[in-house]
Short mmCIF file of C-alpha atoms in Angstrom, two decimals:
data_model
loop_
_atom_site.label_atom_id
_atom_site.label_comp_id
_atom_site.label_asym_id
_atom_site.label_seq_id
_atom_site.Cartn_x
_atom_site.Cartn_y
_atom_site.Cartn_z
CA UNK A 1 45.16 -43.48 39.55
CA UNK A 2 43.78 -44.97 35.99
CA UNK A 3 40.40 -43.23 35.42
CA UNK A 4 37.96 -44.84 33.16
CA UNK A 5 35.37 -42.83 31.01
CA UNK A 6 32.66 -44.92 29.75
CA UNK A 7 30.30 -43.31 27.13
CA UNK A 8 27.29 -42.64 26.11
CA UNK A 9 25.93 -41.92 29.65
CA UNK A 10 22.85 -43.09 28.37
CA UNK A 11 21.59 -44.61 25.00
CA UNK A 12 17.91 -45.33 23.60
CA UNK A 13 17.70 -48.25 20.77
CA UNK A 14 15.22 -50.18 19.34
CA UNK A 15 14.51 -53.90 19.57
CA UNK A 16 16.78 -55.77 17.28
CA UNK A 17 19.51 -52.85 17.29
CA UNK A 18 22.98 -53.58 17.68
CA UNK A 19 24.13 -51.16 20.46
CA UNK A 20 27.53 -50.74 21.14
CA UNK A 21 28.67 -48.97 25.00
CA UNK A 22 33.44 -47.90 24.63
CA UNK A 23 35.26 -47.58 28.00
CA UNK A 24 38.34 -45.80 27.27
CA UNK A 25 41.36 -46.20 30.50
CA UNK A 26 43.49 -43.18 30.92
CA UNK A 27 46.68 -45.93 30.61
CA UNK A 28 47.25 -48.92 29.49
CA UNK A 29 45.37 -51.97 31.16
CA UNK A 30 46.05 -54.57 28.91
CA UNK A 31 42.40 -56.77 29.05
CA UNK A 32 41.89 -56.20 33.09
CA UNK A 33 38.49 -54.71 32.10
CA UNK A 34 34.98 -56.37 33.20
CA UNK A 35 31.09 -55.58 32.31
CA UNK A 36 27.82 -55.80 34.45
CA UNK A 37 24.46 -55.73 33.62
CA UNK A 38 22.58 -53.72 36.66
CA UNK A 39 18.99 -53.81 36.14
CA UNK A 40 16.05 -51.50 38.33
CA UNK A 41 16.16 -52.27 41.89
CA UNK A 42 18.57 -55.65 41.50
CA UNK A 43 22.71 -56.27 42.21
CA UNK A 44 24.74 -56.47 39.27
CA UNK A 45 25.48 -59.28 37.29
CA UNK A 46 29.08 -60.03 35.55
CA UNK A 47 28.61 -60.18 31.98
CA UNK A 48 32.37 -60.20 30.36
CA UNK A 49 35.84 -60.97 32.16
CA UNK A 50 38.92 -59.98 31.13
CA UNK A 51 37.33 -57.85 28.04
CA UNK A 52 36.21 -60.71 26.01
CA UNK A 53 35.35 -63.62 27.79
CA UNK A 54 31.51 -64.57 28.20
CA UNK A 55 30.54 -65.45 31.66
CA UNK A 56 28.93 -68.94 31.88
CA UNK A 57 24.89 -69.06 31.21
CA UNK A 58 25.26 -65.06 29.57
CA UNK A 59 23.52 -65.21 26.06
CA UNK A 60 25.95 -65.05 23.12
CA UNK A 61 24.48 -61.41 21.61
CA UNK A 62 26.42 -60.00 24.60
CA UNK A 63 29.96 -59.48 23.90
CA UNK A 64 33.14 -57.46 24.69
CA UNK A 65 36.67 -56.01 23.09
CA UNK A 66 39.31 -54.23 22.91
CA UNK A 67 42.13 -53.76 25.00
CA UNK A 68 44.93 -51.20 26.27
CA UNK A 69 42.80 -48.18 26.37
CA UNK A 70 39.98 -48.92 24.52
CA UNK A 71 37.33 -50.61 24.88
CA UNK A 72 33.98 -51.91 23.73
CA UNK A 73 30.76 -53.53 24.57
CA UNK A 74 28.18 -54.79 22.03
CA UNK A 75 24.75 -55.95 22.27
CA UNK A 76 24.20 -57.33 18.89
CA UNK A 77 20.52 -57.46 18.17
CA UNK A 78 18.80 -55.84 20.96
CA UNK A 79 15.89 -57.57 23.43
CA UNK A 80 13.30 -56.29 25.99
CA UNK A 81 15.15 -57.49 28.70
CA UNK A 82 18.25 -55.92 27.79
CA UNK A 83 17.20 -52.85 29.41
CA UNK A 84 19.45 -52.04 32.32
CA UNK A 85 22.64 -49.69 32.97
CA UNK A 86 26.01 -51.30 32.16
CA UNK A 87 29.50 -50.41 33.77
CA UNK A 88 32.50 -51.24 32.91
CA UNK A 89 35.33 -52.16 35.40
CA UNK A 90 38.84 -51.72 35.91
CA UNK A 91 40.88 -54.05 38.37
CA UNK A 92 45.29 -53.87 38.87
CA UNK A 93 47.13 -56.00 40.15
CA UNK A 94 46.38 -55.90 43.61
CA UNK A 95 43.78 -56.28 42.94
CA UNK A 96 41.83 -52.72 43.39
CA UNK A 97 39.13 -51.89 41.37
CA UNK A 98 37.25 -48.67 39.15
CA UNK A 99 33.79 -48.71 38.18
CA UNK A 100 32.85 -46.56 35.22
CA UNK A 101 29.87 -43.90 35.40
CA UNK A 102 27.50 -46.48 33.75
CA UNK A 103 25.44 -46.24 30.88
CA UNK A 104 21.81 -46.30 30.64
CA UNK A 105 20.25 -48.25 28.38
CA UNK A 106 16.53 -47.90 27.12
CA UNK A 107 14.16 -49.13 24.33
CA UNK A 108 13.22 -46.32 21.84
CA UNK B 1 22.84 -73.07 45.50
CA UNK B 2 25.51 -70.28 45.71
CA UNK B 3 24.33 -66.88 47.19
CA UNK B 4 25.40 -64.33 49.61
CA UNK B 5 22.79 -63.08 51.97
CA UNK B 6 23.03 -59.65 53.63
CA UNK B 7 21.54 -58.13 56.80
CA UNK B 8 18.90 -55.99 56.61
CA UNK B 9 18.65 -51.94 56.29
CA UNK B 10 19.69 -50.20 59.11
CA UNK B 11 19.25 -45.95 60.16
CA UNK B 12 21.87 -44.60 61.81
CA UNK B 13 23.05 -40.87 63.05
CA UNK B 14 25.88 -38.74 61.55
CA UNK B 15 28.97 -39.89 62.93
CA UNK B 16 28.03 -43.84 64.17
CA UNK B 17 28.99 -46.50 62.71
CA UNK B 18 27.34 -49.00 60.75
CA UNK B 19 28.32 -52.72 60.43
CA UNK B 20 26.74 -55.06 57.48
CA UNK B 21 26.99 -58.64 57.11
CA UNK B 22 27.06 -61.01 54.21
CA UNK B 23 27.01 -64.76 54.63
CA UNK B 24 27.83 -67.42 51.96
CA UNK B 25 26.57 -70.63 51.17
CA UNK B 26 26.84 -73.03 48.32
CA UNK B 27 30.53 -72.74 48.12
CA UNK B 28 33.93 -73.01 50.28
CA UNK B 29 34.37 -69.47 52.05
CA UNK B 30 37.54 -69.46 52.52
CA UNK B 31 38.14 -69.67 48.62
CA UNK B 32 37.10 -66.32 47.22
CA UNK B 33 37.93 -62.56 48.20
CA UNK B 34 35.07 -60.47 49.46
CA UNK B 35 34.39 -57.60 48.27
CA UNK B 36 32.22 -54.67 49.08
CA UNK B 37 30.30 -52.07 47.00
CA UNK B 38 28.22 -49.34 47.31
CA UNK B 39 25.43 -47.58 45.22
CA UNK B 40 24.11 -43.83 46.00
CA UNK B 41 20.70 -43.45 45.10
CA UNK B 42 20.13 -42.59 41.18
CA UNK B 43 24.21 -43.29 41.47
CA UNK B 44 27.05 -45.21 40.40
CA UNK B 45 28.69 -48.49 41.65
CA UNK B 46 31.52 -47.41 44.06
CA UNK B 47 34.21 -50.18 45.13
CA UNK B 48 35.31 -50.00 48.94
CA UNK B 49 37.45 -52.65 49.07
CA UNK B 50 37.73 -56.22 49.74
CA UNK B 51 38.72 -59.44 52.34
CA UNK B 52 40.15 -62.30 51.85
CA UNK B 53 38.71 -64.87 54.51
CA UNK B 54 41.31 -67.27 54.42
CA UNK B 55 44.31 -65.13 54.81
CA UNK B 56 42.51 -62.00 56.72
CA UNK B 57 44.43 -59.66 54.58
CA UNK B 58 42.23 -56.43 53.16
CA UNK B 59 42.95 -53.98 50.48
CA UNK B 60 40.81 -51.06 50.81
CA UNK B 61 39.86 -48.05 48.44
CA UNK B 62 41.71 -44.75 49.28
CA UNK B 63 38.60 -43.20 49.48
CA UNK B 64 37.48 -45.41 52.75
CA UNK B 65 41.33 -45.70 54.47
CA UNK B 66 41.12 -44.76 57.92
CA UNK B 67 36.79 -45.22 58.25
CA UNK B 68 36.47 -49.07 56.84
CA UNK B 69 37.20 -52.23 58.41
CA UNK B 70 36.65 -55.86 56.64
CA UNK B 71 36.24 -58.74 58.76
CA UNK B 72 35.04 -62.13 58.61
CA UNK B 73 34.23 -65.15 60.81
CA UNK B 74 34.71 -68.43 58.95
CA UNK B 75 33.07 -70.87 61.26
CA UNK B 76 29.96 -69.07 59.75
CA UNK B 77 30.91 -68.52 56.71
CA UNK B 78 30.10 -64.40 57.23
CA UNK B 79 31.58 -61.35 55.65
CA UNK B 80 31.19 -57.86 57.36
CA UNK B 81 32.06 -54.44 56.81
CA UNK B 82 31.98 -51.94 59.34
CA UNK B 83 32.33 -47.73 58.30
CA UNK B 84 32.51 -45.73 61.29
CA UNK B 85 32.28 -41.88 61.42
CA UNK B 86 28.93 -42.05 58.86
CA UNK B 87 27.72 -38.89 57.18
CA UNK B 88 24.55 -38.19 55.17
CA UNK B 89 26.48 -38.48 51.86
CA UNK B 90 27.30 -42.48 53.39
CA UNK B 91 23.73 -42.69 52.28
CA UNK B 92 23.51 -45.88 49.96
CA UNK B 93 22.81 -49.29 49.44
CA UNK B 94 25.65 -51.78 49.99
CA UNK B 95 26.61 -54.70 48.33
CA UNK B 96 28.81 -57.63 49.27
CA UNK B 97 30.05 -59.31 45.95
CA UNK B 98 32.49 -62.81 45.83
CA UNK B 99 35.23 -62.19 43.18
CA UNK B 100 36.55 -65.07 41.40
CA UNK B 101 39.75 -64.58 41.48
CA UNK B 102 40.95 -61.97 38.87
CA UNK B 103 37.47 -63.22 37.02
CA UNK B 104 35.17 -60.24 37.96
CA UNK B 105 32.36 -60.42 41.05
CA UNK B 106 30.31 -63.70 39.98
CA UNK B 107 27.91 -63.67 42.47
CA UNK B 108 26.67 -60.69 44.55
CA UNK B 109 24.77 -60.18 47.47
CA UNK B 110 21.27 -58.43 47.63
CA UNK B 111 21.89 -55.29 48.66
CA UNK B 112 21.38 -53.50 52.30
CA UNK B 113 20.05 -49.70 51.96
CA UNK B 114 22.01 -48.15 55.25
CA UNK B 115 20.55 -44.94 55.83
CA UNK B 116 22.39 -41.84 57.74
CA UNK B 117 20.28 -39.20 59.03
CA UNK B 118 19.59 -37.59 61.99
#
């Protein structure tokens, strides 16, 4: 099974910071990599498909790379309301699907 | 507008079974896998597996093989999932999420906390 380490577990940053969250796949998976936004107490929300493409209606200082075993996730100037966990996700070809451990994000 | 509405939070006993239900409107049913995801408290996102409604076919998580079933009844547009054989560590809140295609899980339900205790 591919296992996917997503790091910093958690990250503090200041308003206007560009914050940046790596997923890194223990093999290859070419762009099948997604990222959610989870905030307190709600269901996730799709942010980036297929590594680098914006979901419709998500604000443009979101964005994603990478792809074989590395990956990356950038907030580029960082707002109030960014404050949430992200995960990263894995799918194959089946399709079955990997969550990473998350990463918490708060305002310093 | 599109949304997926789950039941409400249930108790149950070690070693019942629990079955949650997630009904779609706002788009054609029969057009989108179903899948199903669970949070621990403080926890993670887990995937369990999905459904697709047209076809019936499931692919489940290795971790849930054996304790998960995936149904659905089209003429009202519902989604369940069923995990029999609960335990205290079964503890979490469940989601229901549509996937769009290969596209990620665009819309998800809101969540039903399912409680095991005795």
């Amino acid at each position: 099974d591919i296992q996917m380490t997503q790091s910093p577990s958690s990250l503090s940053a200041s308003v206007g910071d560009r914050v940046s969250i790596t997923c890194q796949a223990s093999q290859d998976i070419s762009n099948y990599l997604n990222w959610y936004q989870q905030k307190a107490g709600k269901a996730p929300k799709l942010l980036i498909y297929d590594a680098s493409d914006l979901e419709t209606g998500v604000p443009s200082r979101f964005s994603g790379n990478g792809s074989g075993t590395d990956f990356t996730f950038t907030i580029s100037s960082l707002q109030p309301e960014d404050i949430a966990t992200y995960y990263c996700q894995h799918y194959d070809n089946l399709p079955r699907y990997t969550f990473g451990q998350g990463t918490k994000l708060e305002i310093k | 507008q599109v949304q997926l509405v789950q039941s409400g939070a249930d108790v149950k006993k070690p070693g019942a079974s629990v079955k949650v239900s997630c009904k779609a409107s706002g788009y054609t049913f029969t057009s989108y896998d179903i899948n199903w995801v669970r949070q621990a408290t403080g926890q993670g996102l887990e995937w369990m597996g999905w459904m697709n409604p047209n076809r019936g076919n499931t692919v489940y998580a290795q971790k849930f093989q054996g304790r998960v079933n995936m149904t659905s009844n089209t003429s009202i547009r519902t989604a369940y999932m069923e995990l029999s054989s609960l335990r205290s560590e079964d503890t979490a809140v469940y989601y229901c999420a549509r996937a769009d295609g290969f596209f990620g899980f665009d819309i998800w339900g809101h969540g039903t906390m399912v409680t095991v205790s005795s």
